[in-house]
Amino acid sequence: MQKLLLAVDRLSTWIGQLFAWAIVLLTGLISWEVFSRYALDRPHGWALDVQIMLYGILFMMAGAYTLSKNGHVRGDVLYGFFRPRTQASLDLTLYIIFFLPGVFAMTYAGWVYFGESLAIRETTFNADPIPIYPFKFFIPVAGGFLLLQGLVEIARCVICIRQGYWPSREQDVEEVDVEKLKAMVHADPHAELAAPPAERGGGPL
């Protein structure tokens, strides 16, 4: 069971890392459009629409990744004091009441939304129209991955309630915590101040 949970974690991680490259495309597109508009005097009517769509794709496809890393916002001030079983019970209740209905509705409605857009070959309303339906396809796709990762998190809640501690999850890069880094290398932040002047690199005055 644990192997299956970690496999879904790895899938969500891979998807998140893949679509994180959208920020590179977005940065390049914005930079080129600024240069083209102000240096070449050749603005593009489709640029703003593509920027918005790329940002939307980046945001949506990061949902399952963030959930797999337990990175969504919660009331940690109280939650952190609860025992693992209490945390799991609370999470399980919220997943069933709010998460599953909401994400399922988003996935289903997103698929209908995409189908209607595809049927009429929907485009943007500007001087340089571009198709919208390929971008709308990412709504049900993102919802599907988020729903899959949510089922994994529900399974983790059930396991935690049974065994009393949280099962492991796939890890990824994290923001550097200086204090943890010091503890890992056993660094003494006051060692330099405690050393004699000659060792600190300073000579006699």
GROMACS .gro file of C-alpha atoms in nm, residues 72-176:
model
  105
   72HIS     CA    1  -0.156   2.379   0.144
   73VAL     CA    2  -0.250   2.637   0.406
   74ARG     CA    3  -0.413   2.520   0.729
   75GLY     CA    4  -0.456   2.654   1.084
   76ASP     CA    5  -0.117   2.531   1.202
   77VAL     CA    6  -0.136   2.730   1.529
   78LEU     CA    7  -0.382   2.477   1.672
   79TYR     CA    8  -0.329   2.186   1.434
   80GLY     CA    9   0.036   2.143   1.529
   81PHE     CA   10  -0.054   2.074   1.893
   82PHE     CA   11  -0.286   1.786   1.807
   83ARG     CA   12  -0.177   1.424   1.819
   84PRO     CA   13  -0.133   1.249   1.484
   85ARG     CA   14  -0.458   1.054   1.524
   86THR     CA   15  -0.649   1.376   1.599
   87GLN     CA   16  -0.487   1.547   1.301
   88ALA     CA   17  -0.575   1.255   1.074
   89SER     CA   18  -0.936   1.244   1.198
   90LEU     CA   19  -0.977   1.617   1.137
   91ASP     CA   20  -0.817   1.594   0.792
   92LEU     CA   21  -1.028   1.294   0.695
   93THR     CA   22  -1.348   1.475   0.792
   94LEU     CA   23  -1.255   1.784   0.593
   95TYR     CA   24  -1.146   1.581   0.291
   96ILE     CA   25  -1.481   1.400   0.281
   97ILE     CA   26  -1.699   1.706   0.347
   98PHE     CA   27  -1.520   1.971   0.142
   99PHE     CA   28  -1.236   1.836  -0.072
  100LEU     CA   29  -1.397   1.544  -0.254
  101PRO     CA   30  -1.722   1.722  -0.354
  102GLY     CA   31  -1.540   2.041  -0.454
  103VAL     CA   32  -1.265   1.881  -0.661
  104PHE     CA   33  -1.502   1.631  -0.823
  105ALA     CA   34  -1.735   1.917  -0.919
  106MET     CA   35  -1.440   2.115  -1.061
  107THR     CA   36  -1.320   1.816  -1.264
  108TYR     CA   37  -1.664   1.732  -1.402
  109ALA     CA   38  -1.759   2.093  -1.475
  110GLY     CA   39  -1.416   2.155  -1.626
  111TRP     CA   40  -1.463   1.866  -1.868
  112VAL     CA   41  -1.804   2.002  -1.975
  113TYR     CA   42  -1.652   2.350  -2.002
  114PHE     CA   43  -1.374   2.219  -2.225
  115GLY     CA   44  -1.615   2.019  -2.441
  116GLU     CA   45  -1.835   2.321  -2.507
  117SER     CA   46  -1.531   2.533  -2.592
  118LEU     CA   47  -1.396   2.266  -2.828
  119ALA     CA   48  -1.732   2.226  -3.002
  120ILE     CA   49  -1.741   2.591  -3.110
  121ARG     CA   50  -1.362   2.623  -3.153
  122GLU     CA   51  -1.366   2.911  -2.904
  123THR     CA   52  -1.111   3.187  -2.951
  124THR     CA   53  -1.016   3.508  -2.771
  125PHE     CA   54  -1.179   3.840  -2.862
  126ASN     CA   55  -0.896   4.062  -2.980
  127ALA     CA   56  -0.718   4.169  -3.299
  128ASP     CA   57  -0.508   3.852  -3.299
  129PRO     CA   58  -0.743   3.576  -3.177
  130ILE     CA   59  -0.597   3.252  -3.043
  131PRO     CA   60  -0.782   2.928  -2.954
  132ILE     CA   61  -0.893   2.894  -2.593
  133TYR     CA   62  -1.002   2.529  -2.578
  134PRO     CA   63  -0.648   2.381  -2.550
  135PHE     CA   64  -0.596   2.583  -2.235
  136LYS     CA   65  -0.937   2.494  -2.093
  137PHE     CA   66  -0.843   2.128  -2.129
  138PHE     CA   67  -0.607   2.174  -1.834
  139ILE     CA   68  -0.899   2.240  -1.598
  140PRO     CA   69  -1.025   1.877  -1.588
  141VAL     CA   70  -0.666   1.745  -1.615
  142ALA     CA   71  -0.556   1.943  -1.309
  143GLY     CA   72  -0.874   1.839  -1.128
  144GLY     CA   73  -0.810   1.473  -1.207
  145PHE     CA   74  -0.454   1.479  -1.071
  146LEU     CA   75  -0.567   1.672  -0.763
  147LEU     CA   76  -0.847   1.422  -0.702
  148LEU     CA   77  -0.603   1.131  -0.733
  149GLN     CA   78  -0.362   1.288  -0.486
  150GLY     CA   79  -0.653   1.365  -0.254
  151LEU     CA   80  -0.750   0.996  -0.245
  152VAL     CA   81  -0.389   0.919  -0.148
  153GLU     CA   82  -0.410   1.173   0.136
  154ILE     CA   83  -0.736   1.017   0.254
  155ALA     CA   84  -0.563   0.678   0.260
  156ARG     CA   85  -0.282   0.833   0.467
  157CYS     CA   86  -0.539   0.965   0.714
  158VAL     CA   87  -0.691   0.618   0.755
  159ILE     CA   88  -0.345   0.462   0.803
  160CYS     CA   89  -0.251   0.723   1.062
  161ILE     CA   90  -0.574   0.668   1.256
  162ARG     CA   91  -0.501   0.295   1.265
  163GLN     CA   92  -0.129   0.300   1.352
  164GLY     CA   93  -0.099   0.629   1.542
  165TYR     CA   94   0.161   0.804   1.323
  166TRP     CA   95   0.176   0.951   0.975
  167PRO     CA   96   0.314   0.733   0.695
  168SER     CA   97   0.607   0.869   0.495
  169ARG     CA   98   0.563   1.076   0.182
  170GLU     CA   99   0.777   1.164  -0.121
  171GLN     CA  100   1.017   1.448  -0.043
  172ASP     CA  101   1.134   1.730  -0.265
  173VAL     CA  102   1.346   2.042  -0.234
  174GLU     CA  103   1.247   2.279   0.045
  175GLU     CA  104   1.326   2.631   0.147
  176VAL     CA  105   1.656   2.638   0.337
   0.00000   0.00000   0.00000
